[in-house]
Amino acid sequence: MTQALLWAAGGTGLTALLTALGAATVFFFKKAASPHLHRLLLGFAAGVMIAASVWSLLIPAIDQAGEMGMIGWLPAAGGFLLGIGFLTAMDALLPHLTPESFHLKAGPDARHRSALLVLAVTLHNIPEGMAVGISFALASYSGDPAAFTAALALALGIGIQNFPEGAAISLPLRQEGMGRGRSFVMGALSGLVEPVFGILTVLIAGSIQPLMPWLLSFAAGAMLYVVVEELIPGAQLEEMSHLGTWGVMAGFLIMMILDVALG
């Protein structure tokens, strides 16, 4: 259990660090990334998360369910639907508050709106933290070196796509008049939820190991929900543009290579 917690803390710490590094771009740039680059990065993030959901989460969930004597597809499908349901409920409570739709205005409600922005983006980091945490828990309990390398590949892939996420919060806030330091803190805070939920997931999985396949597929369903609901539509905002599509293909290819080659 201790080893699994340490690995999960390290992996999710890496993803949170890259979110903070992305937010730190507010100290070096005055404006947000160009729309073309933004679409490309959104597509890349979508590709990474699609590949990670399949190779690092759903396939291990099916394999582990079979080893436990379960029907392999049952916990994979059930957990997948639960993950989708979880984020659907969260979106109903906090619908579509994104950096692109947020505008900071002076007045007594400015601080409240800033908190809502960070909360909305942070919400989408929960399944990513769970995915990394549960992958390291699975690797620790199995003792398979290939499982550890697969978990590392997942953490690296999610960390790569977290970098532009941090910038997507801090740079627009800076443009709207918020100070550089506060804009950076807002962006960095959105990534801190990943270590929290990663460690909590390891603790739950260690206590109730038969739930491991369900937790793996839960994280996969939640991640793919974010991809379909937020990332791909954002990457395809401009008609007759293939940038988002190329980004998805590149992210999927790189994550697949990392997962298969290292795992």
PDB file of C-alpha atoms in Angstrom:
ATOM      1  CA  MET A   1       0.000   0.000   0.000  1.00  0.00           C
ATOM      2  CA  THR A   2       2.786   2.441   0.946  1.00  0.00           C
ATOM      3  CA  GLN A   3       4.629   1.800  -2.303  1.00  0.00           C
ATOM      4  CA  ALA A   4       1.469   2.300  -4.328  1.00  0.00           C
ATOM      5  CA  LEU A   5       0.764   5.592  -2.556  1.00  0.00           C
ATOM      6  CA  LEU A   6       4.294   6.844  -3.184  1.00  0.00           C
ATOM      7  CA  TRP A   7       4.129   5.956  -6.878  1.00  0.00           C
ATOM      8  CA  ALA A   8       0.692   7.528  -7.233  1.00  0.00           C
ATOM      9  CA  ALA A   9       1.860  10.684  -5.458  1.00  0.00           C
ATOM     10  CA  GLY A  10       4.880  10.906  -7.739  1.00  0.00           C
ATOM     11  CA  GLY A  11       2.907  10.323 -10.933  1.00  0.00           C
ATOM     12  CA  THR A  12       0.100  12.751 -10.117  1.00  0.00           C
ATOM     13  CA  GLY A  13       2.661  15.205  -8.749  1.00  0.00           C
ATOM     14  CA  LEU A  14       4.247  15.224 -12.216  1.00  0.00           C
ATOM     15  CA  THR A  15       0.927  16.002 -13.898  1.00  0.00           C
ATOM     16  CA  ALA A  16       0.205  18.789 -11.397  1.00  0.00           C
ATOM     17  CA  LEU A  17       3.706  20.223 -11.900  1.00  0.00           C
ATOM     18  CA  LEU A  18       3.219  20.417 -15.659  1.00  0.00           C
ATOM     19  CA  THR A  19      -0.109  22.187 -15.109  1.00  0.00           C
ATOM     20  CA  ALA A  20       1.715  24.736 -12.956  1.00  0.00           C
ATOM     21  CA  LEU A  21       4.445  25.128 -15.590  1.00  0.00           C
ATOM     22  CA  GLY A  22       1.762  25.852 -18.163  1.00  0.00           C
ATOM     23  CA  ALA A  23       0.216  28.437 -15.856  1.00  0.00           C
ATOM     24  CA  ALA A  24       3.677  29.996 -15.408  1.00  0.00           C
ATOM     25  CA  THR A  25       3.643  31.097 -19.043  1.00  0.00           C
ATOM     26  CA  VAL A  26       1.684  34.094 -17.773  1.00  0.00           C
ATOM     27  CA  PHE A  27       5.021  35.512 -16.576  1.00  0.00           C
ATOM     28  CA  PHE A  28       6.522  35.353 -20.075  1.00  0.00           C
ATOM     29  CA  PHE A  29       3.644  36.019 -22.468  1.00  0.00           C
ATOM     30  CA  LYS A  30       1.064  38.774 -22.517  1.00  0.00           C
ATOM     31  CA  LYS A  31      -1.492  37.065 -24.703  1.00  0.00           C
ATOM     32  CA  ALA A  32      -3.073  33.662 -24.920  1.00  0.00           C
ATOM     33  CA  ALA A  33      -1.941  31.219 -27.576  1.00  0.00           C
ATOM     34  CA  SER A  34      -3.158  31.834 -31.107  1.00  0.00           C
ATOM     35  CA  PRO A  35      -6.490  30.195 -32.002  1.00  0.00           C
ATOM     36  CA  HIS A  36      -4.688  27.828 -34.390  1.00  0.00           C
ATOM     37  CA  LEU A  37      -2.239  26.651 -31.729  1.00  0.00           C
ATOM     38  CA  HIS A  38      -5.046  26.383 -29.202  1.00  0.00           C
ATOM     39  CA  ARG A  39      -7.038  24.092 -31.509  1.00  0.00           C
ATOM     40  CA  LEU A  40      -3.962  21.981 -32.171  1.00  0.00           C
ATOM     41  CA  LEU A  41      -3.253  21.580 -28.446  1.00  0.00           C
ATOM     42  CA  LEU A  42      -6.877  20.711 -27.671  1.00  0.00           C
ATOM     43  CA  GLY A  43      -6.779  18.046 -30.358  1.00  0.00           C
ATOM     44  CA  PHE A  44      -3.482  16.701 -29.030  1.00  0.00           C
ATOM     45  CA  ALA A  45      -4.926  16.455 -25.533  1.00  0.00           C
ATOM     46  CA  ALA A  46      -7.941  14.582 -26.907  1.00  0.00           C
ATOM     47  CA  GLY A  47      -5.737  12.068 -28.720  1.00  0.00           C
ATOM     48  CA  VAL A  48      -3.625  11.444 -25.621  1.00  0.00           C
ATOM     49  CA  MET A  49      -6.691  10.811 -23.471  1.00  0.00           C
ATOM     50  CA  ILE A  50      -8.347   8.494 -26.023  1.00  0.00           C
ATOM     51  CA  ALA A  51      -5.247   6.300 -26.262  1.00  0.00           C
ATOM     52  CA  ALA A  52      -4.709   6.342 -22.492  1.00  0.00           C
ATOM     53  CA  SER A  53      -8.336   5.330 -21.896  1.00  0.00           C
ATOM     54  CA  VAL A  54      -7.950   2.272 -24.106  1.00  0.00           C
ATOM     55  CA  TRP A  55      -4.414   0.997 -23.437  1.00  0.00           C
ATOM     56  CA  SER A  56      -3.871   2.116 -19.853  1.00  0.00           C
ATOM     57  CA  LEU A  57      -7.378   1.754 -18.428  1.00  0.00           C
ATOM     58  CA  LEU A  58      -9.951  -0.328 -20.314  1.00  0.00           C
ATOM     59  CA  ILE A  59      -7.663  -3.149 -21.468  1.00  0.00           C
ATOM     60  CA  PRO A  60      -6.129  -3.584 -17.962  1.00  0.00           C
ATOM     61  CA  ALA A  61      -9.663  -3.483 -16.487  1.00  0.00           C
ATOM     62  CA  ILE A  62     -10.788  -6.310 -18.764  1.00  0.00           C
ATOM     63  CA  ASP A  63      -7.630  -8.341 -18.110  1.00  0.00           C
ATOM     64  CA  GLN A  64      -7.846  -7.947 -14.343  1.00  0.00           C
ATOM     65  CA  ALA A  65     -11.547  -8.785 -14.284  1.00  0.00           C
ATOM     66  CA  GLY A  66     -10.771 -12.018 -16.127  1.00  0.00           C
ATOM     67  CA  GLU A  67      -8.037 -12.887 -13.611  1.00  0.00           C
ATOM     68  CA  MET A  68     -10.575 -12.429 -10.811  1.00  0.00           C
ATOM     69  CA  GLY A  69     -13.014 -14.805 -12.481  1.00  0.00           C
ATOM     70  CA  MET A  70     -15.409 -12.067 -13.587  1.00  0.00           C
ATOM     71  CA  ILE A  71     -16.953 -11.594 -17.011  1.00  0.00           C
ATOM     72  CA  GLY A  72     -14.329  -9.282 -18.505  1.00  0.00           C
ATOM     73  CA  TRP A  73     -16.636  -6.860 -20.284  1.00  0.00           C
ATOM     74  CA  LEU A  74     -19.061  -6.423 -17.369  1.00  0.00           C
ATOM     75  CA  PRO A  75     -16.978  -4.238 -14.997  1.00  0.00           C
ATOM     76  CA  ALA A  76     -15.409  -2.511 -18.001  1.00  0.00           C
ATOM     77  CA  ALA A  77     -18.800  -1.505 -19.396  1.00  0.00           C
ATOM     78  CA  GLY A  78     -20.336  -0.825 -15.979  1.00  0.00           C
ATOM     79  CA  GLY A  79     -17.483   1.337 -14.729  1.00  0.00           C
ATOM     80  CA  PHE A  80     -17.333   3.122 -18.077  1.00  0.00           C
ATOM     81  CA  LEU A  81     -21.012   4.099 -17.817  1.00  0.00           C
ATOM     82  CA  LEU A  82     -20.563   5.200 -14.199  1.00  0.00           C
ATOM     83  CA  GLY A  83     -17.688   7.485 -15.214  1.00  0.00           C
ATOM     84  CA  ILE A  84     -19.834   9.056 -17.927  1.00  0.00           C
ATOM     85  CA  GLY A  85     -22.711   9.453 -15.511  1.00  0.00           C
ATOM     86  CA  PHE A  86     -20.481  11.118 -12.915  1.00  0.00           C
ATOM     87  CA  LEU A  87     -19.270  13.859 -15.253  1.00  0.00           C
ATOM     88  CA  THR A  88     -22.730  14.281 -16.775  1.00  0.00           C
ATOM     89  CA  ALA A  89     -24.024  15.040 -13.284  1.00  0.00           C
ATOM     90  CA  MET A  90     -21.131  17.416 -12.617  1.00  0.00           C
ATOM     91  CA  ASP A  91     -21.758  19.249 -15.887  1.00  0.00           C
ATOM     92  CA  ALA A  92     -25.401  19.643 -14.908  1.00  0.00           C
ATOM     93  CA  LEU A  93     -24.316  21.279 -11.656  1.00  0.00           C
ATOM     94  CA  LEU A  94     -21.612  23.422 -13.267  1.00  0.00           C
ATOM     95  CA  PRO A  95     -22.360  23.604 -17.001  1.00  0.00           C
ATOM     96  CA  HIS A  96     -19.713  24.553 -19.527  1.00  0.00           C
ATOM     97  CA  LEU A  97     -17.722  27.099 -17.564  1.00  0.00           C
ATOM     98  CA  THR A  98     -14.468  27.200 -19.535  1.00  0.00           C
ATOM     99  CA  PRO A  99     -11.668  29.727 -19.995  1.00  0.00           C
ATOM    100  CA  GLU A 100     -13.070  30.519 -23.454  1.00  0.00           C
ATOM    101  CA  SER A 101     -16.519  31.434 -22.117  1.00  0.00           C
ATOM    102  CA  PHE A 102     -15.291  33.253 -19.022  1.00  0.00           C
ATOM    103  CA  HIS A 103     -14.899  37.017 -18.860  1.00  0.00           C
ATOM    104  CA  LEU A 104     -13.516  38.718 -15.775  1.00  0.00           C
ATOM    105  CA  LYS A 105     -15.333  41.935 -14.894  1.00  0.00           C
ATOM    106  CA  ALA A 106     -14.838  44.448 -12.161  1.00  0.00           C
ATOM    107  CA  GLY A 107     -17.296  44.376  -9.341  1.00  0.00           C
ATOM    108  CA  PRO A 108     -18.233  42.474  -6.220  1.00  0.00           C
ATOM    109  CA  ASP A 109     -18.846  39.212  -8.136  1.00  0.00           C
ATOM    110  CA  ALA A 110     -15.411  39.072  -9.799  1.00  0.00           C
ATOM    111  CA  ARG A 111     -13.856  36.905  -7.105  1.00  0.00           C
ATOM    112  CA  HIS A 112     -16.839  34.556  -7.169  1.00  0.00           C
ATOM    113  CA  ARG A 113     -16.609  34.140 -10.940  1.00  0.00           C
ATOM    114  CA  SER A 114     -12.867  33.481 -10.707  1.00  0.00           C
ATOM    115  CA  ALA A 115     -13.495  30.705  -8.202  1.00  0.00           C
ATOM    116  CA  LEU A 116     -16.148  29.197 -10.484  1.00  0.00           C
ATOM    117  CA  LEU A 117     -13.725  29.198 -13.399  1.00  0.00           C
ATOM    118  CA  VAL A 118     -11.064  27.306 -11.469  1.00  0.00           C
ATOM    119  CA  LEU A 119     -13.680  24.914 -10.101  1.00  0.00           C
ATOM    120  CA  ALA A 120     -14.998  24.158 -13.588  1.00  0.00           C
ATOM    121  CA  VAL A 121     -11.578  23.370 -15.068  1.00  0.00           C
ATOM    122  CA  THR A 122     -10.516  21.493 -11.940  1.00  0.00           C
ATOM    123  CA  LEU A 123     -13.567  19.265 -12.321  1.00  0.00           C
ATOM    124  CA  HIS A 124     -12.148  17.900 -15.560  1.00  0.00           C
ATOM    125  CA  ASN A 125      -8.841  17.050 -13.874  1.00  0.00           C
ATOM    126  CA  ILE A 126     -10.499  14.666 -11.400  1.00  0.00           C
ATOM    127  CA  PRO A 127     -10.707  11.659 -13.766  1.00  0.00           C
ATOM    128  CA  GLU A 128      -7.131  12.252 -14.885  1.00  0.00           C
ATOM    129  CA  GLY A 129      -5.853  12.077 -11.306  1.00  0.00           C
ATOM    130  CA  MET A 130      -7.942   8.964 -10.715  1.00  0.00           C
ATOM    131  CA  ALA A 131      -6.580   7.365 -13.880  1.00  0.00           C
ATOM    132  CA  VAL A 132      -2.948   7.909 -12.916  1.00  0.00           C
ATOM    133  CA  GLY A 133      -3.524   6.858  -9.311  1.00  0.00           C
ATOM    134  CA  ILE A 134      -5.376   3.664 -10.194  1.00  0.00           C
ATOM    135  CA  SER A 135      -2.770   2.757 -12.833  1.00  0.00           C
ATOM    136  CA  PHE A 136       0.019   2.944 -10.256  1.00  0.00           C
ATOM    137  CA  ALA A 137      -2.089   1.025  -7.752  1.00  0.00           C
ATOM    138  CA  LEU A 138      -2.625  -1.729 -10.323  1.00  0.00           C
ATOM    139  CA  ALA A 139       1.104  -1.816 -11.080  1.00  0.00           C
ATOM    140  CA  SER A 140       2.020  -1.979  -7.406  1.00  0.00           C
ATOM    141  CA  TYR A 141      -0.374  -4.813  -6.605  1.00  0.00           C
ATOM    142  CA  SER A 142       0.587  -6.844  -9.690  1.00  0.00           C
ATOM    143  CA  GLY A 143       4.337  -6.299  -9.269  1.00  0.00           C
ATOM    144  CA  ASP A 144       4.713  -6.351 -13.065  1.00  0.00           C
ATOM    145  CA  PRO A 145       7.470  -3.972 -14.299  1.00  0.00           C
ATOM    146  CA  ALA A 146       5.560  -3.516 -17.556  1.00  0.00           C
ATOM    147  CA  ALA A 147       2.581  -2.215 -15.577  1.00  0.00           C
ATOM    148  CA  PHE A 148       4.794   0.403 -13.929  1.00  0.00           C
ATOM    149  CA  THR A 149       6.118   1.604 -17.281  1.00  0.00           C
ATOM    150  CA  ALA A 150       2.560   1.777 -18.623  1.00  0.00           C
ATOM    151  CA  ALA A 151       1.525   3.861 -15.607  1.00  0.00           C
ATOM    152  CA  LEU A 152       4.506   6.155 -16.161  1.00  0.00           C
ATOM    153  CA  ALA A 153       3.549   6.524 -19.814  1.00  0.00           C
ATOM    154  CA  LEU A 154       0.015   7.473 -18.793  1.00  0.00           C
ATOM    155  CA  ALA A 155       1.283  10.059 -16.288  1.00  0.00           C
ATOM    156  CA  LEU A 156       3.627  11.517 -18.893  1.00  0.00           C
ATOM    157  CA  GLY A 157       0.919  11.695 -21.530  1.00  0.00           C
ATOM    158  CA  ILE A 158      -1.569  13.393 -19.226  1.00  0.00           C
ATOM    159  CA  GLY A 159       1.145  15.738 -17.976  1.00  0.00           C
ATOM    160  CA  ILE A 160       1.934  16.778 -21.555  1.00  0.00           C
ATOM    161  CA  GLN A 161      -1.668  17.749 -22.198  1.00  0.00           C
ATOM    162  CA  ASN A 162      -1.914  19.471 -18.789  1.00  0.00           C
ATOM    163  CA  PHE A 163       0.682  22.058 -19.805  1.00  0.00           C
ATOM    164  CA  PRO A 164      -1.606  23.926 -22.235  1.00  0.00           C
ATOM    165  CA  GLU A 165      -4.496  23.517 -19.785  1.00  0.00           C
ATOM    166  CA  GLY A 166      -2.624  25.560 -17.177  1.00  0.00           C
ATOM    167  CA  ALA A 167      -1.879  28.243 -19.753  1.00  0.00           C
ATOM    168  CA  ALA A 168      -5.508  28.204 -20.931  1.00  0.00           C
ATOM    169  CA  ILE A 169      -6.551  29.393 -17.471  1.00  0.00           C
ATOM    170  CA  SER A 170      -3.809  31.854 -16.511  1.00  0.00           C
ATOM    171  CA  LEU A 171      -3.362  33.713 -19.814  1.00  0.00           C
ATOM    172  CA  PRO A 172      -7.026  34.655 -20.384  1.00  0.00           C
ATOM    173  CA  LEU A 173      -7.324  35.777 -16.760  1.00  0.00           C
ATOM    174  CA  ARG A 174      -4.262  37.981 -17.219  1.00  0.00           C
ATOM    175  CA  GLN A 175      -5.753  39.442 -20.401  1.00  0.00           C
ATOM    176  CA  GLU A 176      -8.884  40.385 -18.498  1.00  0.00           C
ATOM    177  CA  GLY A 177      -6.876  42.388 -15.966  1.00  0.00           C
ATOM    178  CA  MET A 178      -5.976  39.967 -13.191  1.00  0.00           C
ATOM    179  CA  GLY A 179      -2.425  40.241 -11.799  1.00  0.00           C
ATOM    180  CA  ARG A 180       0.249  37.832 -13.055  1.00  0.00           C
ATOM    181  CA  GLY A 181       0.769  36.216  -9.668  1.00  0.00           C
ATOM    182  CA  ARG A 182      -2.906  35.600  -9.058  1.00  0.00           C
ATOM    183  CA  SER A 183      -3.453  34.358 -12.611  1.00  0.00           C
ATOM    184  CA  PHE A 184      -0.627  31.865 -12.123  1.00  0.00           C
ATOM    185  CA  VAL A 185      -2.070  30.644  -8.824  1.00  0.00           C
ATOM    186  CA  MET A 186      -5.479  30.131 -10.422  1.00  0.00           C
ATOM    187  CA  GLY A 187      -3.972  28.044 -13.197  1.00  0.00           C
ATOM    188  CA  ALA A 188      -1.726  26.022 -10.878  1.00  0.00           C
ATOM    189  CA  LEU A 189      -4.556  25.289  -8.427  1.00  0.00           C
ATOM    190  CA  SER A 190      -6.541  23.500 -11.121  1.00  0.00           C
ATOM    191  CA  GLY A 191      -3.907  20.750 -11.209  1.00  0.00           C
ATOM    192  CA  LEU A 192      -3.689  20.112  -7.469  1.00  0.00           C
ATOM    193  CA  VAL A 193      -6.865  18.024  -7.531  1.00  0.00           C
ATOM    194  CA  GLU A 194      -5.024  15.307  -9.465  1.00  0.00           C
ATOM    195  CA  PRO A 195      -2.695  14.230  -6.607  1.00  0.00           C
ATOM    196  CA  VAL A 196      -5.612  14.414  -4.166  1.00  0.00           C
ATOM    197  CA  PHE A 197      -7.904  12.148  -6.172  1.00  0.00           C
ATOM    198  CA  GLY A 198      -5.045   9.940  -7.322  1.00  0.00           C
ATOM    199  CA  ILE A 199      -4.072   9.133  -3.734  1.00  0.00           C
ATOM    200  CA  LEU A 200      -7.704   8.734  -2.635  1.00  0.00           C
ATOM    201  CA  THR A 201      -8.281   6.260  -5.463  1.00  0.00           C
ATOM    202  CA  VAL A 202      -5.259   4.202  -4.397  1.00  0.00           C
ATOM    203  CA  LEU A 203      -6.561   4.096  -0.824  1.00  0.00           C
ATOM    204  CA  ILE A 204      -9.988   2.928  -1.996  1.00  0.00           C
ATOM    205  CA  ALA A 205      -8.540   0.348  -4.374  1.00  0.00           C
ATOM    206  CA  GLY A 206      -6.270  -1.021  -1.668  1.00  0.00           C
ATOM    207  CA  SER A 207      -9.201  -1.500   0.676  1.00  0.00           C
ATOM    208  CA  ILE A 208     -11.553  -3.074  -1.879  1.00  0.00           C
ATOM    209  CA  GLN A 209      -9.364  -4.668  -4.558  1.00  0.00           C
ATOM    210  CA  PRO A 210     -12.268  -6.365  -6.435  1.00  0.00           C
ATOM    211  CA  LEU A 211     -13.339  -2.838  -7.367  1.00  0.00           C
ATOM    212  CA  MET A 212     -10.086  -2.230  -9.287  1.00  0.00           C
ATOM    213  CA  PRO A 213     -11.523  -3.087 -12.749  1.00  0.00           C
ATOM    214  CA  TRP A 214     -14.515  -0.863 -12.042  1.00  0.00           C
ATOM    215  CA  LEU A 215     -12.293   2.040 -10.995  1.00  0.00           C
ATOM    216  CA  LEU A 216     -10.066   1.677 -14.062  1.00  0.00           C
ATOM    217  CA  SER A 217     -13.036   1.729 -16.421  1.00  0.00           C
ATOM    218  CA  PHE A 218     -14.695   4.541 -14.409  1.00  0.00           C
ATOM    219  CA  ALA A 219     -11.646   6.720 -15.082  1.00  0.00           C
ATOM    220  CA  ALA A 220     -11.728   5.735 -18.771  1.00  0.00           C
ATOM    221  CA  GLY A 221     -15.395   6.682 -19.139  1.00  0.00           C
ATOM    222  CA  ALA A 222     -14.876  10.015 -17.400  1.00  0.00           C
ATOM    223  CA  MET A 223     -11.831  10.845 -19.534  1.00  0.00           C
ATOM    224  CA  LEU A 224     -13.588   9.999 -22.800  1.00  0.00           C
ATOM    225  CA  TYR A 225     -16.574  12.098 -21.725  1.00  0.00           C
ATOM    226  CA  VAL A 226     -14.250  15.109 -21.412  1.00  0.00           C
ATOM    227  CA  VAL A 227     -12.779  14.338 -24.845  1.00  0.00           C
ATOM    228  CA  VAL A 228     -16.139  14.162 -26.631  1.00  0.00           C
ATOM    229  CA  GLU A 229     -17.890  16.918 -24.696  1.00  0.00           C
ATOM    230  CA  GLU A 230     -15.127  19.520 -24.450  1.00  0.00           C
ATOM    231  CA  LEU A 231     -11.856  18.848 -26.235  1.00  0.00           C
ATOM    232  CA  ILE A 232     -12.854  17.702 -29.719  1.00  0.00           C
ATOM    233  CA  PRO A 233     -15.608  20.354 -30.176  1.00  0.00           C
ATOM    234  CA  GLY A 234     -13.111  23.009 -29.061  1.00  0.00           C
ATOM    235  CA  ALA A 235     -10.522  21.698 -31.511  1.00  0.00           C
ATOM    236  CA  GLN A 236     -12.963  21.905 -34.445  1.00  0.00           C
ATOM    237  CA  LEU A 237     -14.337  25.422 -33.978  1.00  0.00           C
ATOM    238  CA  GLU A 238     -13.067  26.691 -37.331  1.00  0.00           C
ATOM    239  CA  GLU A 239     -14.638  25.352 -40.513  1.00  0.00           C
ATOM    240  CA  MET A 240     -12.350  23.777 -43.110  1.00  0.00           C
ATOM    241  CA  SER A 241      -9.513  23.457 -40.588  1.00  0.00           C
ATOM    242  CA  HIS A 242      -7.692  20.178 -40.045  1.00  0.00           C
ATOM    243  CA  LEU A 243      -5.525  21.397 -37.169  1.00  0.00           C
ATOM    244  CA  GLY A 244      -7.720  19.817 -34.495  1.00  0.00           C
ATOM    245  CA  THR A 245      -7.842  16.530 -36.400  1.00  0.00           C
ATOM    246  CA  TRP A 246      -4.063  16.455 -36.811  1.00  0.00           C
ATOM    247  CA  GLY A 247      -3.681  17.198 -33.122  1.00  0.00           C
ATOM    248  CA  VAL A 248      -5.932  14.266 -32.174  1.00  0.00           C
ATOM    249  CA  MET A 249      -4.015  11.906 -34.452  1.00  0.00           C
ATOM    250  CA  ALA A 250      -0.636  13.072 -33.123  1.00  0.00           C
ATOM    251  CA  GLY A 251      -1.699  12.795 -29.485  1.00  0.00           C
ATOM    252  CA  PHE A 252      -3.180   9.335 -30.009  1.00  0.00           C
ATOM    253  CA  LEU A 253      -0.102   8.104 -31.874  1.00  0.00           C
ATOM    254  CA  ILE A 254       2.395   9.410 -29.306  1.00  0.00           C
ATOM    255  CA  MET A 255       0.435   8.048 -26.343  1.00  0.00           C
ATOM    256  CA  MET A 256      -0.024   4.684 -28.057  1.00  0.00           C
ATOM    257  CA  ILE A 257       3.712   4.438 -28.764  1.00  0.00           C
ATOM    258  CA  LEU A 258       4.586   5.428 -25.182  1.00  0.00           C
ATOM    259  CA  ASP A 259       2.180   2.930 -23.690  1.00  0.00           C
ATOM    260  CA  VAL A 260       3.018  -0.016 -25.959  1.00  0.00           C
ATOM    261  CA  ALA A 261       6.779   0.586 -26.209  1.00  0.00           C
ATOM    262  CA  LEU A 262       7.313   1.273 -22.516  1.00  0.00           C
ATOM    263  CA  GLY A 263       4.715  -1.239 -21.335  1.00  0.00           C
TER     264      GLY A 263
END
